[in-house]
Coordinates of C-alpha atoms in Angstrom, one line a residue:
K1130 CA -28.3 18.1 -10.1
I1131 CA -26.3 16.5 -7.3
H1132 CA -24.6 19.2 -5.2
L1133 CA -21.2 17.8 -4.3
E1134 CA -17.6 18.7 -5.0
P1135 CA -17.0 19.3 -8.7
Y1136 CA -16.6 16.3 -11.0
T1137 CA -17.1 15.4 -14.7
L1138 CA -18.2 12.3 -16.5
E1139 CA -16.1 10.8 -19.2
W1140 CA -17.5 8.2 -21.6
K1141 CA -15.2 6.2 -23.9
R1142 CA -15.3 3.0 -26.0
V1143 CA -12.9 0.3 -24.7
I1144 CA -12.2 -3.4 -25.7
K1145 CA -12.4 -5.9 -22.9
R1146 CA -11.0 -9.3 -24.0
G1147 CA -12.4 -8.8 -27.5
I1148 CA -15.7 -7.2 -26.4
S1149 CA -16.4 -3.5 -27.4
A1150 CA -18.0 -1.8 -24.4
L1151 CA -18.7 1.6 -23.1
K1152 CA -16.7 2.8 -20.0
L1153 CA -17.8 5.6 -17.7
D1154 CA -15.3 7.3 -15.5
V1155 CA -16.0 9.8 -12.8
I1156 CA -13.2 12.4 -13.0
L1157 CA -12.6 14.4 -9.8
D1158 CA -11.5 18.0 -9.8
P1159 CA -7.9 18.1 -8.4
E1160 CA -8.5 21.7 -7.2
H1161 CA -11.4 20.5 -5.0
P1162 CA -10.6 17.1 -3.5
P1163 CA -13.8 15.2 -2.5
K1164 CA -14.8 14.4 1.1
Q1165 CA -13.9 10.7 1.6
H1166 CA -16.4 10.4 4.5
R1167 CA -20.1 11.2 4.5
H1168 CA -22.9 10.4 6.9
Y1169 CA -25.9 8.6 5.6
S1170 CA -28.2 11.5 6.5
E1171 CA -26.0 13.9 4.4
I1172 CA -26.3 11.6 1.4
V1173 CA -30.1 11.3 1.8
K1174 CA -30.4 15.1 1.9
V1175 CA -28.2 15.6 -1.2
I1176 CA -30.4 13.1 -3.2
Q1177 CA -33.7 14.5 -1.9
K1178 CA -32.7 18.1 -2.8
A1179 CA -31.5 17.2 -6.3
G1180 CA -34.9 17.5 -7.9
F1181 CA -35.0 14.1 -9.5
N1182 CA -38.4 12.5 -10.3
D1183 CA -40.0 10.3 -7.6
R1184 CA -38.8 7.0 -9.1
V1185 CA -35.2 8.1 -9.4
T1186 CA -35.2 9.5 -5.9
A1187 CA -36.9 6.4 -4.4
L1188 CA -34.5 3.9 -6.2
S1189 CA -31.4 5.9 -5.2
L1190 CA -32.5 6.1 -1.5
A1191 CA -33.5 2.4 -1.5
I1192 CA -30.0 1.4 -2.6
F1193 CA -28.3 3.7 -0.1
E1194 CA -30.6 2.5 2.7
K1195 CA -29.6 -1.1 1.9
I1196 CA -25.9 -0.2 2.3
A1197 CA -26.6 1.9 5.5
I1198 CA -28.4 -1.0 7.2
A1199 CA -25.6 -3.4 6.4
E1200 CA -22.9 -0.9 7.5
A1201 CA -24.8 -0.2 10.7
K1202 CA -25.1 -3.9 11.5
I1203 CA -21.4 -4.6 10.8
H1204 CA -20.2 -1.7 12.9
G1205 CA -22.7 -2.1 15.7
T1206 CA -24.3 1.3 15.4
S1207 CA -27.6 2.9 14.3
I1208 CA -28.3 3.9 10.7
E1209 CA -28.3 7.6 11.7
K1210 CA -24.8 7.3 12.9
V1211 CA -23.4 5.3 9.9
H1212 CA -20.3 7.0 8.6
F1213 CA -19.6 6.0 5.0
H1214 CA -16.1 5.7 3.9
E1215 CA -15.5 4.5 0.3
V1216 CA -19.2 4.3 -0.4
G1217 CA -19.5 8.0 0.5
A1218 CA -17.1 9.0 -2.2
I1219 CA -18.4 10.9 -5.1
D1220 CA -18.0 8.1 -7.6
S1221 CA -20.2 5.7 -5.6
I1222 CA -22.9 8.4 -5.2
V1223 CA -22.7 8.9 -9.0
D1224 CA -22.8 5.2 -9.6
I1225 CA -25.9 4.7 -7.5
V1226 CA -27.9 7.7 -8.8
G1227 CA -26.7 6.9 -12.3
V1228 CA -28.2 3.4 -12.1
A1229 CA -31.5 4.9 -10.8
L1230 CA -31.5 7.4 -13.7
A1231 CA -30.8 4.7 -16.3
I1232 CA -33.5 2.4 -15.0
D1233 CA -36.0 5.3 -15.1
S1234 CA -35.0 6.6 -18.5
L1235 CA -35.0 3.1 -20.1
Q1236 CA -38.5 2.6 -18.6
I1237 CA -37.3 -0.7 -17.1
E1238 CA -40.2 -2.6 -15.4
R1239 CA -38.5 -5.7 -14.2
I1240 CA -34.8 -6.7 -13.6
Y1241 CA -33.4 -10.3 -13.9
A1242 CA -29.8 -11.2 -12.9
S1243 CA -27.6 -14.2 -12.8
P1244 CA -25.9 -15.3 -9.5
V1245 CA -23.3 -12.8 -8.4
P1246 CA -19.5 -13.5 -8.1
L1247 CA -18.1 -11.9 -5.0
G1248 CA -14.5 -12.9 -5.2
S1249 CA -12.0 -13.9 -2.5
G1250 CA -8.7 -12.9 -0.9
T1251 CA -8.2 -9.6 0.9
I1252 CA -8.6 -5.9 0.2
H1253 CA -7.1 -2.7 1.8
I1254 CA -9.9 -0.3 3.0
D1255 CA -10.1 2.5 5.6
H1256 CA -10.4 0.0 8.4
G1257 CA -7.4 -2.0 7.4
I1258 CA -6.9 -5.3 5.6
Y1259 CA -10.4 -7.0 5.2
P1260 CA -11.5 -10.3 3.7
V1261 CA -13.2 -10.5 0.3
P1262 CA -16.1 -10.3 0.2
A1263 CA -16.1 -7.3 2.6
P1264 CA -18.4 -7.8 5.6
A1265 CA -20.9 -5.2 4.3
T1266 CA -21.0 -6.8 0.9
L1267 CA -21.7 -10.2 2.3
E1268 CA -24.4 -8.8 4.6
M1269 CA -26.2 -7.3 1.6
M1270 CA -26.0 -10.5 -0.3
R1271 CA -28.0 -12.5 2.3
G1272 CA -30.6 -14.5 0.4
V1273 CA -29.1 -13.6 -3.0
P1274 CA -27.6 -16.4 -5.1
I1275 CA -23.8 -16.0 -5.4
A1276 CA -21.5 -17.5 -8.0
S1277 CA -18.1 -19.1 -7.5
T1278 CA -15.1 -17.5 -9.1
H1279 CA -11.5 -18.4 -9.6
Y1280 CA -10.3 -14.8 -9.1
S1281 CA -8.6 -13.9 -5.8
M1282 CA -9.9 -10.3 -5.9
E1283 CA -12.9 -8.2 -5.0
M1284 CA -15.5 -8.9 -7.8
T1285 CA -18.4 -7.2 -6.1
T1286 CA -18.0 -3.9 -4.1
P1287 CA -20.4 -2.8 -1.3
T1288 CA -21.8 -0.3 -3.9
G1289 CA -22.3 -3.1 -6.4
A1290 CA -23.9 -5.3 -3.7
G1291 CA -26.2 -2.5 -2.7
I1292 CA -27.3 -1.9 -6.3
I1293 CA -27.9 -5.6 -7.3
S1294 CA -29.5 -6.6 -4.0
G1295 CA -31.7 -3.5 -4.0
I1296 CA -33.1 -3.5 -7.6
V1297 CA -33.1 -7.1 -8.9
D1298 CA -36.6 -8.6 -9.0
E1299 CA -35.5 -12.2 -9.8
F1300 CA -32.3 -14.2 -9.9
S1301 CA -31.9 -17.0 -12.4
K1302 CA -29.1 -19.1 -13.9
S1303 CA -30.7 -18.8 -17.3
F1304 CA -32.5 -16.1 -19.2
P1305 CA -36.3 -15.9 -18.7
P1306 CA -38.6 -16.3 -21.7
M1307 CA -38.3 -13.1 -23.8
V1308 CA -37.7 -11.5 -27.1
V1309 CA -34.4 -9.6 -27.2
D1310 CA -34.8 -6.0 -28.5
S1311 CA -31.5 -4.4 -27.7
I1312 CA -28.1 -5.2 -26.1
G1313 CA -25.6 -3.0 -24.4
Y1314 CA -22.2 -3.7 -22.9
G1315 CA -20.7 -1.6 -20.0
A1316 CA -17.1 -2.1 -19.1
G1317 CA -15.6 -2.5 -15.6
T1318 CA -12.2 -1.0 -14.7
K1319 CA -10.2 -4.1 -14.0
D1320 CA -8.8 -6.3 -16.8
L1321 CA -9.5 -10.0 -16.0
P1322 CA -7.1 -12.5 -17.5
K1323 CA -9.6 -15.0 -18.8
Q1324 CA -12.9 -13.2 -19.3
P1325 CA -14.2 -9.8 -20.4
N1326 CA -15.0 -7.6 -17.4
V1327 CA -18.3 -6.3 -18.9
L1328 CA -22.0 -6.1 -17.8

């Protein structure tokens, strides 16, 4: 339903440090390279015109707004003038809308999460060599409990920070009282040396 450059979704089963998990890849069409830069207003229009139900549209827009506010503050501009770089790429739009669709289709009412590892070190982005966590990531994690990590790499991207800070109802170091009905594992791309990179 999202009208962007052509792409396909590829699902496969992978093993991450002994854990079987589902991995989703967004495969771009080499014949139609994606726009690497999109304005916030353009992304909003694409989501609004897609014809999703109200909850999916509201969740998607709430996550993107969170990212836009952080980017505007970091770059000293207005939300209307925010120019997305990596976050404007097709895979990030698919990630965010996909999360909204999943939450809606699973009829999730409340989301709990553990503290979030951000990572450390540096990363190469459009603006040059930046510290990890990237400034926009750190901005979105204000008031959110973060976890320490031994890895000198980016553990939470701006897209991930927008999602988790935008949809989690409560952060806790332990599980809340509950009865577990079902469990699913989703795989990240990177292979970590001492732990499975799964959600």
